[in-house]
Amino acid sequence: MENRKLLEVKDLVVHFDTFQGAVQAVRGVSWYLKEKETVAIVGESGCGKTVSIQTVIGLNPRKNGSVRGGEVLFEGKDLLALTQKEMREYQGNQLSIIFQDPFTFLNPTMTVGEQIMEPYLLHSRASRQEARARALEILRLISLPNPEETMKRYPHQLSGGMRQRVMVAMALICDPKILFADEPTTALDVTIQAQIMELMNGLKEKLNTSIVLITHDMGVVANMAERIYVMYAGKIVEHGDAETVFHHPKHPYTWGLLGSVPRLDERIQSELYSIPGTPPDLIAPPKGCAFAARCRYAKQICRKCEPPRIGFEEPEHYAYCWLNHPECIRRNGVTVREEE
Amino acid sequence: MVRYIGQKVLIALATVFVLATATFFLMKLIPGDPFANDKVSVAVQEKQREYYGLDRPVAVQYVTYMKNLLHGDLGYSMKKTGRTVVDIIREAFPVSAKLGLFSLLISEAVGILFGILCAQFRGKWPDYLLMVVAILGIALPSMVLGPIVRYLLGVKLQILPVSGWGSFKQMLMPAFVLGLGTIAGNTRSMRASMLATTTQDYVKTAQAKGLPPVKVVLRHQLRNSLVPIIPNLGGQIAGVLMGSFVVESMFLIGGLGRYFVDSITNLDYPLIMGLTIFYGAFLVTMNLLVDILYGLIDPRIRMK
């Protein structure tokens, strides 16, 4: 059954003006999210993941970070056409976000309860008592131990996992349609990571919220996402449902990301794979494929022309890589990776 | 919190004790004699010294003084005959305190407000304008600023009285002259502090909740920005107190400042001691209040 698209980002371009020139953080990105779906945007630091979702929810500083093109359609309405004031109606209400670091994203001088209640008081015109009741309800839902006590605490009195739960509660209190999670587990211990992921998965079922997950951790993706967008240097390089991207990845960058996940069945001595090099300078992005400089399969054409979008058997599975071009496959017989 | 306050109170008491001791002995080192006078016979001078206990060894005098101090007895002035030191403080301090507090209140409020405005309009004309005011305020000492303001407002425009004390109108000019430095300092540090919190992650969280900018500033930034400003308060209170010596004499206000200067030139031992201890204790108390206030504003400090 095909759900309708709840959020659709079309050809989003975001540049940041700096003294050195415009940093082309997001260079024409398109993706969508269906109702009750979890989509992951995957890529390493600095590839434009965070910038693109902060643009979607209207959090980019307007002064030197500017949207140069594209549309963000939420329930058919272009969010980029709204004024800041109109956008605030959506922020924290229908579109909410969980940030990466629960240590710095909570206000140290305000009780946790106050911070959780804040968006509800703002968006629902509820009384303080109602907001308190609602906050307690949410805290129970995310099974935080003795919520009444916790509401009175300050962030520094809570553990990392507790704080991230508080962030989750804060994001969910207004029953958002979309929950953006920007590396929600990166700052946490591995065991706590698992708890938070489990929590988010469970809440999605209970609350009918769609989730956009941003991460560089393929392990996290495997646990949560239904579809995956792989992003590199401000562009989507591969997309497909989670199963397909994990088992039949078509872009060398995706191979690299998957190769960097430690495996339990590997020999102990084997070194953990990491993608060599660093992402390109986005003030002057390279001609051709942005990944070519770090790609061991790069050919001449990769450095000269941008790869086209090439689709595969599974619906909506596509990648931007010359290796998948019919001409390349004809010459090599098969795609490179399957050869190995 | 109770332990935190307890510790601070103990430190404060120790500070006052050290201050009293040091002042007592330093004061005795000042050359001269309070009763040296050509027109009075040596026998009478001896009598006076004996009467005030100055003929006894310094150590004995010290112990006697400290004992009396514990009972809140600061002794009699040697020069303002018949008046106790406590009496003099009781009469003159309210004037100084009123001037100081009024000035402090204005300058804290105005300085913090200016700082917020500067940060909000960073790089635009309100920012530049207020920073010019702030730099002037730091650069101009009150003995320069005072006459200028008195000439402009008092003589030329004649909207405020040139000197005197009592009415609200008379309070405005001295309070402004006394407080401009504090306004300037607060504007600058509040501006820096606000700018520092603007890029904090929790401000982004507040924005993501859909809070309008005014609420983001007032609810999330202000309190966090005040934390680094609070410690300045102690020094500012000191500044207002000490500054009032000059301003009080300039505007002919009968506050404590005048007595303090006189007591030293006259070698009026009990008055020097009394006023020093009083000023010292006052400052220490203010710093103590600041420490407690600090704990109230930032819960993380309270817990340590």
PDB file of N, CA and C in Angstrom, chain B residues 86-141:
ATOM      1  N   VAL B  86      29.663  54.869  66.116  1.00  0.00           N
ATOM      2  CA  VAL B  86      28.402  54.265  65.661  1.00  0.00           C
ATOM      3  C   VAL B  86      27.393  55.367  65.321  1.00  0.00           C
ATOM      4  N   ASP B  87      27.404  56.385  66.145  1.00  0.00           N
ATOM      5  CA  ASP B  87      26.517  57.528  65.951  1.00  0.00           C
ATOM      6  C   ASP B  87      26.749  58.194  64.597  1.00  0.00           C
ATOM      7  N   ILE B  88      28.030  58.418  64.333  1.00  0.00           N
ATOM      8  CA  ILE B  88      28.405  59.098  63.084  1.00  0.00           C
ATOM      9  C   ILE B  88      27.981  58.255  61.880  1.00  0.00           C
ATOM     10  N   ILE B  89      28.257  56.943  61.965  1.00  0.00           N
ATOM     11  CA  ILE B  89      27.870  56.052  60.857  1.00  0.00           C
ATOM     12  C   ILE B  89      26.360  56.093  60.670  1.00  0.00           C
ATOM     13  N   ARG B  90      25.653  56.037  61.798  1.00  0.00           N
ATOM     14  CA  ARG B  90      24.201  56.001  61.739  1.00  0.00           C
ATOM     15  C   ARG B  90      23.646  57.253  61.045  1.00  0.00           C
ATOM     16  N   GLU B  91      24.339  58.352  61.267  1.00  0.00           N
ATOM     17  CA  GLU B  91      23.851  59.603  60.681  1.00  0.00           C
ATOM     18  C   GLU B  91      24.215  59.722  59.198  1.00  0.00           C
ATOM     19  N   ALA B  92      25.473  59.384  58.868  1.00  0.00           N
ATOM     20  CA  ALA B  92      25.953  59.693  57.519  1.00  0.00           C
ATOM     21  C   ALA B  92      25.782  58.549  56.531  1.00  0.00           C
ATOM     22  N   PHE B  93      25.770  57.322  57.029  1.00  0.00           N
ATOM     23  CA  PHE B  93      25.735  56.210  56.070  1.00  0.00           C
ATOM     24  C   PHE B  93      24.462  56.164  55.233  1.00  0.00           C
ATOM     25  N   PRO B  94      23.291  56.403  55.825  1.00  0.00           N
ATOM     26  CA  PRO B  94      22.081  56.325  55.004  1.00  0.00           C
ATOM     27  C   PRO B  94      22.155  57.200  53.758  1.00  0.00           C
ATOM     28  N   VAL B  95      22.816  58.336  53.880  1.00  0.00           N
ATOM     29  CA  VAL B  95      22.950  59.221  52.718  1.00  0.00           C
ATOM     30  C   VAL B  95      23.807  58.550  51.647  1.00  0.00           C
ATOM     31  N   SER B  96      24.980  58.046  52.068  1.00  0.00           N
ATOM     32  CA  SER B  96      25.859  57.362  51.111  1.00  0.00           C
ATOM     33  C   SER B  96      25.175  56.151  50.506  1.00  0.00           C
ATOM     34  N   ALA B  97      24.493  55.412  51.359  1.00  0.00           N
ATOM     35  CA  ALA B  97      23.856  54.176  50.905  1.00  0.00           C
ATOM     36  C   ALA B  97      22.769  54.489  49.888  1.00  0.00           C
ATOM     37  N   LYS B  98      22.006  55.523  50.159  1.00  0.00           N
ATOM     38  CA  LYS B  98      20.916  55.883  49.263  1.00  0.00           C
ATOM     39  C   LYS B  98      21.479  56.258  47.894  1.00  0.00           C
ATOM     40  N   LEU B  99      22.498  57.095  47.915  1.00  0.00           N
ATOM     41  CA  LEU B  99      23.137  57.495  46.662  1.00  0.00           C
ATOM     42  C   LEU B  99      23.700  56.271  45.938  1.00  0.00           C
ATOM     43  N   GLY B 100      24.432  55.423  46.682  1.00  0.00           N
ATOM     44  CA  GLY B 100      25.062  54.256  46.081  1.00  0.00           C
ATOM     45  C   GLY B 100      24.050  53.281  45.506  1.00  0.00           C
ATOM     46  N   LEU B 101      23.044  52.964  46.289  1.00  0.00           N
ATOM     47  CA  LEU B 101      22.051  51.989  45.846  1.00  0.00           C
ATOM     48  C   LEU B 101      21.292  52.496  44.632  1.00  0.00           C
ATOM     49  N   PHE B 102      20.879  53.746  44.701  1.00  0.00           N
ATOM     50  CA  PHE B 102      20.134  54.327  43.594  1.00  0.00           C
ATOM     51  C   PHE B 102      20.967  54.277  42.322  1.00  0.00           C
ATOM     52  N   SER B 103      22.223  54.663  42.472  1.00  0.00           N
ATOM     53  CA  SER B 103      23.126  54.670  41.334  1.00  0.00           C
ATOM     54  C   SER B 103      23.338  53.253  40.794  1.00  0.00           C
ATOM     55  N   LEU B 104      23.518  52.317  41.722  1.00  0.00           N
ATOM     56  CA  LEU B 104      23.774  50.933  41.324  1.00  0.00           C
ATOM     57  C   LEU B 104      22.577  50.340  40.587  1.00  0.00           C
ATOM     58  N   LEU B 105      21.394  50.623  41.135  1.00  0.00           N
ATOM     59  CA  LEU B 105      20.161  50.106  40.549  1.00  0.00           C
ATOM     60  C   LEU B 105      20.012  50.574  39.108  1.00  0.00           C
ATOM     61  N   ILE B 106      20.195  51.881  38.921  1.00  0.00           N
ATOM     62  CA  ILE B 106      20.097  52.440  37.576  1.00  0.00           C
ATOM     63  C   ILE B 106      21.129  51.797  36.668  1.00  0.00           C
ATOM     64  N   SER B 107      22.385  51.747  37.159  1.00  0.00           N
ATOM     65  CA  SER B 107      23.438  51.330  36.244  1.00  0.00           C
ATOM     66  C   SER B 107      23.377  49.842  35.927  1.00  0.00           C
ATOM     67  N   GLU B 108      22.934  49.010  36.873  1.00  0.00           N
ATOM     68  CA  GLU B 108      22.793  47.584  36.548  1.00  0.00           C
ATOM     69  C   GLU B 108      21.717  47.406  35.481  1.00  0.00           C
ATOM     70  N   ALA B 109      20.558  47.989  35.737  1.00  0.00           N
ATOM     71  CA  ALA B 109      19.437  47.824  34.816  1.00  0.00           C
ATOM     72  C   ALA B 109      19.791  48.362  33.435  1.00  0.00           C
ATOM     73  N   VAL B 110      20.297  49.585  33.403  1.00  0.00           N
ATOM     74  CA  VAL B 110      20.605  50.209  32.113  1.00  0.00           C
ATOM     75  C   VAL B 110      21.724  49.457  31.402  1.00  0.00           C
ATOM     76  N   GLY B 111      22.769  49.091  32.157  1.00  0.00           N
ATOM     77  CA  GLY B 111      23.898  48.397  31.553  1.00  0.00           C
ATOM     78  C   GLY B 111      23.487  47.067  30.942  1.00  0.00           C
ATOM     79  N   ILE B 112      22.685  46.294  31.679  1.00  0.00           N
ATOM     80  CA  ILE B 112      22.262  44.993  31.169  1.00  0.00           C
ATOM     81  C   ILE B 112      21.371  45.165  29.945  1.00  0.00           C
ATOM     82  N   LEU B 113      20.476  46.132  30.027  1.00  0.00           N
ATOM     83  CA  LEU B 113      19.591  46.398  28.887  1.00  0.00           C
ATOM     84  C   LEU B 113      20.407  46.800  27.655  1.00  0.00           C
ATOM     85  N   PHE B 114      21.351  47.709  27.849  1.00  0.00           N
ATOM     86  CA  PHE B 114      22.202  48.143  26.727  1.00  0.00           C
ATOM     87  C   PHE B 114      22.954  46.950  26.136  1.00  0.00           C
ATOM     88  N   GLY B 115      23.471  46.103  27.017  1.00  0.00           N
ATOM     89  CA  GLY B 115      24.229  44.940  26.553  1.00  0.00           C
ATOM     90  C   GLY B 115      23.383  44.035  25.676  1.00  0.00           C
ATOM     91  N   ILE B 116      22.144  43.792  26.120  1.00  0.00           N
ATOM     92  CA  ILE B 116      21.242  42.944  25.344  1.00  0.00           C
ATOM     93  C   ILE B 116      20.967  43.587  23.987  1.00  0.00           C
ATOM     94  N   LEU B 117      20.702  44.892  24.007  1.00  0.00           N
ATOM     95  CA  LEU B 117      20.410  45.591  22.753  1.00  0.00           C
ATOM     96  C   LEU B 117      21.596  45.512  21.793  1.00  0.00           C
ATOM     97  N   CYS B 118      22.791  45.748  22.326  1.00  0.00           N
ATOM     98  CA  CYS B 118      23.990  45.669  21.488  1.00  0.00           C
ATOM     99  C   CYS B 118      24.087  44.306  20.813  1.00  0.00           C
ATOM    100  N   ALA B 119      23.891  43.249  21.627  1.00  0.00           N
ATOM    101  CA  ALA B 119      24.049  41.902  21.088  1.00  0.00           C
ATOM    102  C   ALA B 119      22.980  41.624  20.029  1.00  0.00           C
ATOM    103  N   GLN B 120      21.761  42.087  20.288  1.00  0.00           N
ATOM    104  CA  GLN B 120      20.678  41.821  19.332  1.00  0.00           C
ATOM    105  C   GLN B 120      20.887  42.573  18.021  1.00  0.00           C
ATOM    106  N   PHE B 121      21.453  43.771  18.119  1.00  0.00           N
ATOM    107  CA  PHE B 121      21.668  44.579  16.915  1.00  0.00           C
ATOM    108  C   PHE B 121      23.131  44.572  16.526  1.00  0.00           C
ATOM    109  N   ARG B 122      23.806  43.485  16.774  1.00  0.00           N
ATOM    110  CA  ARG B 122      25.239  43.432  16.554  1.00  0.00           C
ATOM    111  C   ARG B 122      25.612  43.913  15.140  1.00  0.00           C
ATOM    112  N   GLY B 123      26.562  44.852  15.098  1.00  0.00           N
ATOM    113  CA  GLY B 123      27.039  45.342  13.814  1.00  0.00           C
ATOM    114  C   GLY B 123      26.127  46.358  13.157  1.00  0.00           C
ATOM    115  N   LYS B 124      25.040  46.719  13.830  1.00  0.00           N
ATOM    116  CA  LYS B 124      24.163  47.756  13.267  1.00  0.00           C
ATOM    117  C   LYS B 124      24.305  49.017  14.114  1.00  0.00           C
ATOM    118  N   TRP B 125      23.623  50.097  13.724  1.00  0.00           N
ATOM    119  CA  TRP B 125      23.890  51.381  14.394  1.00  0.00           C
ATOM    120  C   TRP B 125      23.590  51.400  15.889  1.00  0.00           C
ATOM    121  N   PRO B 126      22.545  50.711  16.411  1.00  0.00           N
ATOM    122  CA  PRO B 126      22.356  50.796  17.871  1.00  0.00           C
ATOM    123  C   PRO B 126      23.554  50.236  18.633  1.00  0.00           C
ATOM    124  N   ASP B 127      24.146  49.186  18.050  1.00  0.00           N
ATOM    125  CA  ASP B 127      25.321  48.569  18.661  1.00  0.00           C
ATOM    126  C   ASP B 127      26.469  49.578  18.733  1.00  0.00           C
ATOM    127  N   TYR B 128      26.759  50.212  17.602  1.00  0.00           N
ATOM    128  CA  TYR B 128      27.867  51.178  17.558  1.00  0.00           C
ATOM    129  C   TYR B 128      27.625  52.338  18.506  1.00  0.00           C
ATOM    130  N   LEU B 129      26.412  52.865  18.473  1.00  0.00           N
ATOM    131  CA  LEU B 129      26.084  54.019  19.314  1.00  0.00           C
ATOM    132  C   LEU B 129      26.311  53.690  20.792  1.00  0.00           C
ATOM    133  N   LEU B 130      25.766  52.559  21.228  1.00  0.00           N
ATOM    134  CA  LEU B 130      25.868  52.204  22.641  1.00  0.00           C
ATOM    135  C   LEU B 130      27.307  51.886  23.034  1.00  0.00           C
ATOM    136  N   MET B 131      28.055  51.332  22.100  1.00  0.00           N
ATOM    137  CA  MET B 131      29.451  51.032  22.428  1.00  0.00           C
ATOM    138  C   MET B 131      30.261  52.321  22.577  1.00  0.00           C
ATOM    139  N   VAL B 132      29.927  53.327  21.792  1.00  0.00           N
ATOM    140  CA  VAL B 132      30.603  54.622  21.954  1.00  0.00           C
ATOM    141  C   VAL B 132      30.307  55.172  23.349  1.00  0.00           C
ATOM    142  N   VAL B 133      29.039  55.107  23.751  1.00  0.00           N
ATOM    143  CA  VAL B 133      28.658  55.555  25.090  1.00  0.00           C
ATOM    144  C   VAL B 133      29.450  54.771  26.138  1.00  0.00           C
ATOM    145  N   ALA B 134      29.565  53.471  25.917  1.00  0.00           N
ATOM    146  CA  ALA B 134      30.244  52.616  26.891  1.00  0.00           C
ATOM    147  C   ALA B 134      31.723  52.977  27.013  1.00  0.00           C
ATOM    148  N   ILE B 135      32.356  53.228  25.872  1.00  0.00           N
ATOM    149  CA  ILE B 135      33.786  53.548  25.913  1.00  0.00           C
ATOM    150  C   ILE B 135      33.996  54.900  26.594  1.00  0.00           C
ATOM    151  N   LEU B 136      33.121  55.861  26.291  1.00  0.00           N
ATOM    152  CA  LEU B 136      33.187  57.153  26.972  1.00  0.00           C
ATOM    153  C   LEU B 136      33.053  56.958  28.478  1.00  0.00           C
ATOM    154  N   GLY B 137      32.099  56.127  28.863  1.00  0.00           N
ATOM    155  CA  GLY B 137      31.834  55.906  30.279  1.00  0.00           C
ATOM    156  C   GLY B 137      33.029  55.328  31.003  1.00  0.00           C
ATOM    157  N   ILE B 138      33.776  54.469  30.313  1.00  0.00           N
ATOM    158  CA  ILE B 138      34.943  53.876  30.958  1.00  0.00           C
ATOM    159  C   ILE B 138      36.090  54.884  30.995  1.00  0.00           C
ATOM    160  N   ALA B 139      36.195  55.689  29.940  1.00  0.00           N
ATOM    161  CA  ALA B 139      37.339  56.593  29.822  1.00  0.00           C
ATOM    162  C   ALA B 139      37.214  57.831  30.717  1.00  0.00           C
ATOM    163  N   LEU B 140      35.989  58.293  30.972  1.00  0.00           N
ATOM    164  CA  LEU B 140      35.809  59.544  31.702  1.00  0.00           C
ATOM    165  C   LEU B 140      35.732  59.305  33.199  1.00  0.00           C
ATOM    166  N   PRO B 141      36.670  59.817  33.990  1.00  0.00           N
ATOM    167  CA  PRO B 141      36.543  59.699  35.437  1.00  0.00           C
ATOM    168  C   PRO B 141      35.486  60.686  35.948  1.00  0.00           C
TER     169      PRO B 141
END
